[in-house]
Amino acid sequence: MVERARIILACLEGKEIQQVAQELGTSIPTVSKWRMRFSQHGLKGLRDRPRPGKPAKYDAAFRDRVLALLEQPPPPGMSHWDGPAVAQKLDSSVHAVWRVLRREGIYLQRLRTWCVSTDSEFAPKAAEV
């Protein structure tokens, strides 16, 4: 969007297409394209057009189902939820579950360990090693 806006601003200053392309380090067809789109559609013309592709299989409703499930206790015999258990319960792929969890910043099995020594001489002893 920034490059497109710079192209339009330079064109509005009255600069020639070739000059704008050279100053911004882009091609003449690119400048012409965005200039034409702006003249036909205004600021909306500077947005990307929809592209073909496979529609998203999992939407906001799936995200909500994953998050709601994590609020419930895990299945019997499990101390916490893991990706495969969530996927099985929701009848989806593990990858889809992990995508949602990553996007939400949720880490199901992040292990954190630490060790605290009660030995008052620990630091000097550790320094010798």
PDB file of C-alpha atoms in Angstrom:
ATOM      1  CA  MET A   1       0.000   0.000   0.000  1.00  0.00           C
ATOM      2  CA  VAL A   2       2.846   2.391   0.759  1.00  0.00           C
ATOM      3  CA  GLU A   3       4.381   2.008  -2.687  1.00  0.00           C
ATOM      4  CA  ARG A   4       0.984   2.489  -4.313  1.00  0.00           C
ATOM      5  CA  ALA A   5       0.321   5.619  -2.295  1.00  0.00           C
ATOM      6  CA  ARG A   6       3.741   7.024  -3.209  1.00  0.00           C
ATOM      7  CA  ILE A   7       3.014   6.368  -6.878  1.00  0.00           C
ATOM      8  CA  ILE A   8      -0.286   8.238  -6.675  1.00  0.00           C
ATOM      9  CA  LEU A   9       1.205  11.155  -4.733  1.00  0.00           C
ATOM     10  CA  ALA A  10       4.021  11.508  -7.256  1.00  0.00           C
ATOM     11  CA  CYS A  11       1.542  11.412 -10.142  1.00  0.00           C
ATOM     12  CA  LEU A  12      -0.633  14.024  -8.433  1.00  0.00           C
ATOM     13  CA  GLU A  13       2.432  16.268  -8.219  1.00  0.00           C
ATOM     14  CA  GLY A  14       2.395  16.237 -12.019  1.00  0.00           C
ATOM     15  CA  LYS A  15       5.370  13.958 -12.586  1.00  0.00           C
ATOM     16  CA  GLU A  16       5.536  11.812 -15.715  1.00  0.00           C
ATOM     17  CA  ILE A  17       5.070   8.051 -15.450  1.00  0.00           C
ATOM     18  CA  GLN A  18       8.684   7.370 -16.442  1.00  0.00           C
ATOM     19  CA  GLN A  19       9.983   9.800 -13.819  1.00  0.00           C
ATOM     20  CA  VAL A  20       7.814   8.266 -11.069  1.00  0.00           C
ATOM     21  CA  ALA A  21       8.968   4.761 -12.009  1.00  0.00           C
ATOM     22  CA  GLN A  22      12.618   5.794 -11.934  1.00  0.00           C
ATOM     23  CA  GLU A  23      12.364   7.700  -8.635  1.00  0.00           C
ATOM     24  CA  LEU A  24      10.529   4.894  -6.860  1.00  0.00           C
ATOM     25  CA  GLY A  25      12.554   2.068  -8.400  1.00  0.00           C
ATOM     26  CA  THR A  26       9.586   0.364  -9.997  1.00  0.00           C
ATOM     27  CA  SER A  27       8.461  -0.391 -13.533  1.00  0.00           C
ATOM     28  CA  ILE A  28       6.470   1.808 -15.877  1.00  0.00           C
ATOM     29  CA  PRO A  29       3.652  -0.791 -16.163  1.00  0.00           C
ATOM     30  CA  THR A  30       3.351  -0.832 -12.360  1.00  0.00           C
ATOM     31  CA  VAL A  31       2.997   2.946 -12.196  1.00  0.00           C
ATOM     32  CA  SER A  32       0.469   2.880 -15.045  1.00  0.00           C
ATOM     33  CA  LYS A  33      -1.548   0.120 -13.377  1.00  0.00           C
ATOM     34  CA  TRP A  34      -1.907   1.895 -10.041  1.00  0.00           C
ATOM     35  CA  ARG A  35      -2.523   5.255 -11.646  1.00  0.00           C
ATOM     36  CA  MET A  36      -5.353   3.731 -13.723  1.00  0.00           C
ATOM     37  CA  ARG A  37      -6.850   1.880 -10.756  1.00  0.00           C
ATOM     38  CA  PHE A  38      -6.783   5.058  -8.671  1.00  0.00           C
ATOM     39  CA  SER A  39      -8.429   7.116 -11.402  1.00  0.00           C
ATOM     40  CA  GLN A  40     -11.188   4.516 -11.847  1.00  0.00           C
ATOM     41  CA  HIS A  41     -11.860   3.475  -8.244  1.00  0.00           C
ATOM     42  CA  GLY A  42     -10.252   6.061  -5.965  1.00  0.00           C
ATOM     43  CA  LEU A  43      -8.574   4.831  -2.783  1.00  0.00           C
ATOM     44  CA  LYS A  44     -10.457   1.524  -2.950  1.00  0.00           C
ATOM     45  CA  GLY A  45      -8.645   0.807  -6.211  1.00  0.00           C
ATOM     46  CA  LEU A  46      -5.321   0.689  -4.354  1.00  0.00           C
ATOM     47  CA  ARG A  47      -6.383  -2.367  -2.358  1.00  0.00           C
ATOM     48  CA  ASP A  48      -5.517  -5.874  -3.478  1.00  0.00           C
ATOM     49  CA  ARG A  49      -8.208  -7.553  -5.517  1.00  0.00           C
ATOM     50  CA  PRO A  50      -9.548 -10.860  -4.253  1.00  0.00           C
ATOM     51  CA  ARG A  51      -7.418 -13.744  -5.396  1.00  0.00           C
ATOM     52  CA  PRO A  52      -8.539 -17.233  -6.261  1.00  0.00           C
ATOM     53  CA  GLY A  53      -7.686 -19.945  -3.836  1.00  0.00           C
ATOM     54  CA  LYS A  54      -9.042 -22.519  -1.523  1.00  0.00           C
ATOM     55  CA  PRO A  55     -11.388 -21.008   1.050  1.00  0.00           C
ATOM     56  CA  ALA A  56     -10.433 -21.338   4.692  1.00  0.00           C
ATOM     57  CA  LYS A  57     -11.639 -24.637   6.075  1.00  0.00           C
ATOM     58  CA  TYR A  58     -11.804 -23.433   9.647  1.00  0.00           C
ATOM     59  CA  ASP A  59     -13.325 -20.098  10.553  1.00  0.00           C
ATOM     60  CA  ALA A  60     -14.001 -18.032  13.670  1.00  0.00           C
ATOM     61  CA  ALA A  61     -16.586 -20.571  14.820  1.00  0.00           C
ATOM     62  CA  PHE A  62     -13.896 -23.282  14.850  1.00  0.00           C
ATOM     63  CA  ARG A  63     -11.599 -20.979  16.818  1.00  0.00           C
ATOM     64  CA  ASP A  64     -14.370 -20.401  19.354  1.00  0.00           C
ATOM     65  CA  ARG A  65     -14.974 -24.151  19.656  1.00  0.00           C
ATOM     66  CA  VAL A  66     -11.270 -24.794  20.318  1.00  0.00           C
ATOM     67  CA  LEU A  67     -11.085 -22.091  22.974  1.00  0.00           C
ATOM     68  CA  ALA A  68     -14.329 -23.242  24.621  1.00  0.00           C
ATOM     69  CA  LEU A  69     -13.075 -26.831  24.753  1.00  0.00           C
ATOM     70  CA  LEU A  70      -9.878 -25.743  26.503  1.00  0.00           C
ATOM     71  CA  GLU A  71     -12.015 -24.270  29.293  1.00  0.00           C
ATOM     72  CA  GLN A  72     -13.437 -27.729  30.014  1.00  0.00           C
ATOM     73  CA  PRO A  73     -11.583 -30.404  31.969  1.00  0.00           C
ATOM     74  CA  PRO A  74      -9.455 -32.764  29.841  1.00  0.00           C
ATOM     75  CA  PRO A  75     -10.615 -36.308  29.080  1.00  0.00           C
ATOM     76  CA  PRO A  76     -10.345 -38.932  31.825  1.00  0.00           C
ATOM     77  CA  GLY A  77      -6.795 -40.118  32.316  1.00  0.00           C
ATOM     78  CA  MET A  78      -5.257 -36.854  31.082  1.00  0.00           C
ATOM     79  CA  SER A  79      -3.909 -34.103  33.320  1.00  0.00           C
ATOM     80  CA  HIS A  80      -4.166 -31.442  30.596  1.00  0.00           C
ATOM     81  CA  TRP A  81      -5.282 -30.988  27.007  1.00  0.00           C
ATOM     82  CA  ASP A  82      -2.907 -31.700  24.156  1.00  0.00           C
ATOM     83  CA  GLY A  83      -3.264 -31.008  20.441  1.00  0.00           C
ATOM     84  CA  PRO A  84      -4.310 -34.519  19.375  1.00  0.00           C
ATOM     85  CA  ALA A  85      -6.944 -34.744  22.127  1.00  0.00           C
ATOM     86  CA  VAL A  86      -8.466 -31.396  21.113  1.00  0.00           C
ATOM     87  CA  ALA A  87      -8.431 -32.406  17.444  1.00  0.00           C
ATOM     88  CA  GLN A  88     -10.077 -35.745  18.179  1.00  0.00           C
ATOM     89  CA  LYS A  89     -12.796 -34.156  20.304  1.00  0.00           C
ATOM     90  CA  LEU A  90     -13.558 -31.565  17.590  1.00  0.00           C
ATOM     91  CA  ASP A  91     -13.180 -34.046  14.705  1.00  0.00           C
ATOM     92  CA  SER A  92     -10.556 -31.902  12.997  1.00  0.00           C
ATOM     93  CA  SER A  93      -6.877 -32.079  12.132  1.00  0.00           C
ATOM     94  CA  VAL A  94      -4.136 -31.535  14.680  1.00  0.00           C
ATOM     95  CA  HIS A  95      -2.602 -28.933  12.350  1.00  0.00           C
ATOM     96  CA  ALA A  96      -5.799 -26.868  12.363  1.00  0.00           C
ATOM     97  CA  VAL A  97      -5.870 -26.951  16.161  1.00  0.00           C
ATOM     98  CA  TRP A  98      -2.215 -25.893  16.410  1.00  0.00           C
ATOM     99  CA  ARG A  99      -2.811 -23.031  13.961  1.00  0.00           C
ATOM    100  CA  VAL A 100      -5.578 -21.684  16.187  1.00  0.00           C
ATOM    101  CA  LEU A 101      -3.515 -22.127  19.342  1.00  0.00           C
ATOM    102  CA  ARG A 102      -0.466 -20.439  17.818  1.00  0.00           C
ATOM    103  CA  ARG A 103      -2.550 -17.528  16.569  1.00  0.00           C
ATOM    104  CA  GLU A 104      -3.977 -17.116  20.074  1.00  0.00           C
ATOM    105  CA  GLY A 105      -0.577 -17.460  21.766  1.00  0.00           C
ATOM    106  CA  ILE A 106      -1.591 -20.609  23.656  1.00  0.00           C
ATOM    107  CA  TYR A 107       1.028 -23.274  24.402  1.00  0.00           C
ATOM    108  CA  LEU A 108      -0.461 -26.427  25.877  1.00  0.00           C
ATOM    109  CA  GLN A 109       2.685 -28.278  26.906  1.00  0.00           C
ATOM    110  CA  ARG A 110       5.307 -25.669  27.585  1.00  0.00           C
ATOM    111  CA  LEU A 111       7.464 -27.242  30.239  1.00  0.00           C
ATOM    112  CA  ARG A 112       9.320 -24.968  32.581  1.00  0.00           C
ATOM    113  CA  THR A 113      11.813 -26.393  35.015  1.00  0.00           C
ATOM    114  CA  TRP A 114      14.082 -24.801  37.515  1.00  0.00           C
ATOM    115  CA  CYS A 115      16.440 -25.822  40.240  1.00  0.00           C
ATOM    116  CA  VAL A 116      17.208 -23.908  43.409  1.00  0.00           C
ATOM    117  CA  SER A 117      20.150 -24.947  45.513  1.00  0.00           C
ATOM    118  CA  THR A 118      19.961 -24.766  49.296  1.00  0.00           C
ATOM    119  CA  ASP A 119      23.746 -24.870  49.550  1.00  0.00           C
ATOM    120  CA  SER A 120      25.079 -21.446  50.604  1.00  0.00           C
ATOM    121  CA  GLU A 121      28.367 -22.267  48.852  1.00  0.00           C
ATOM    122  CA  PHE A 122      26.668 -23.203  45.566  1.00  0.00           C
ATOM    123  CA  ALA A 123      27.769 -20.153  43.543  1.00  0.00           C
ATOM    124  CA  PRO A 124      31.494 -20.483  44.371  1.00  0.00           C
ATOM    125  CA  LYS A 125      31.377 -24.253  43.754  1.00  0.00           C
ATOM    126  CA  ALA A 126      29.589 -23.792  40.422  1.00  0.00           C
ATOM    127  CA  ALA A 127      32.125 -21.173  39.357  1.00  0.00           C
ATOM    128  CA  GLU A 128      34.937 -23.689  39.848  1.00  0.00           C
ATOM    129  CA  VAL A 129      33.295 -26.145  37.462  1.00  0.00           C
TER     130      VAL A 129
END
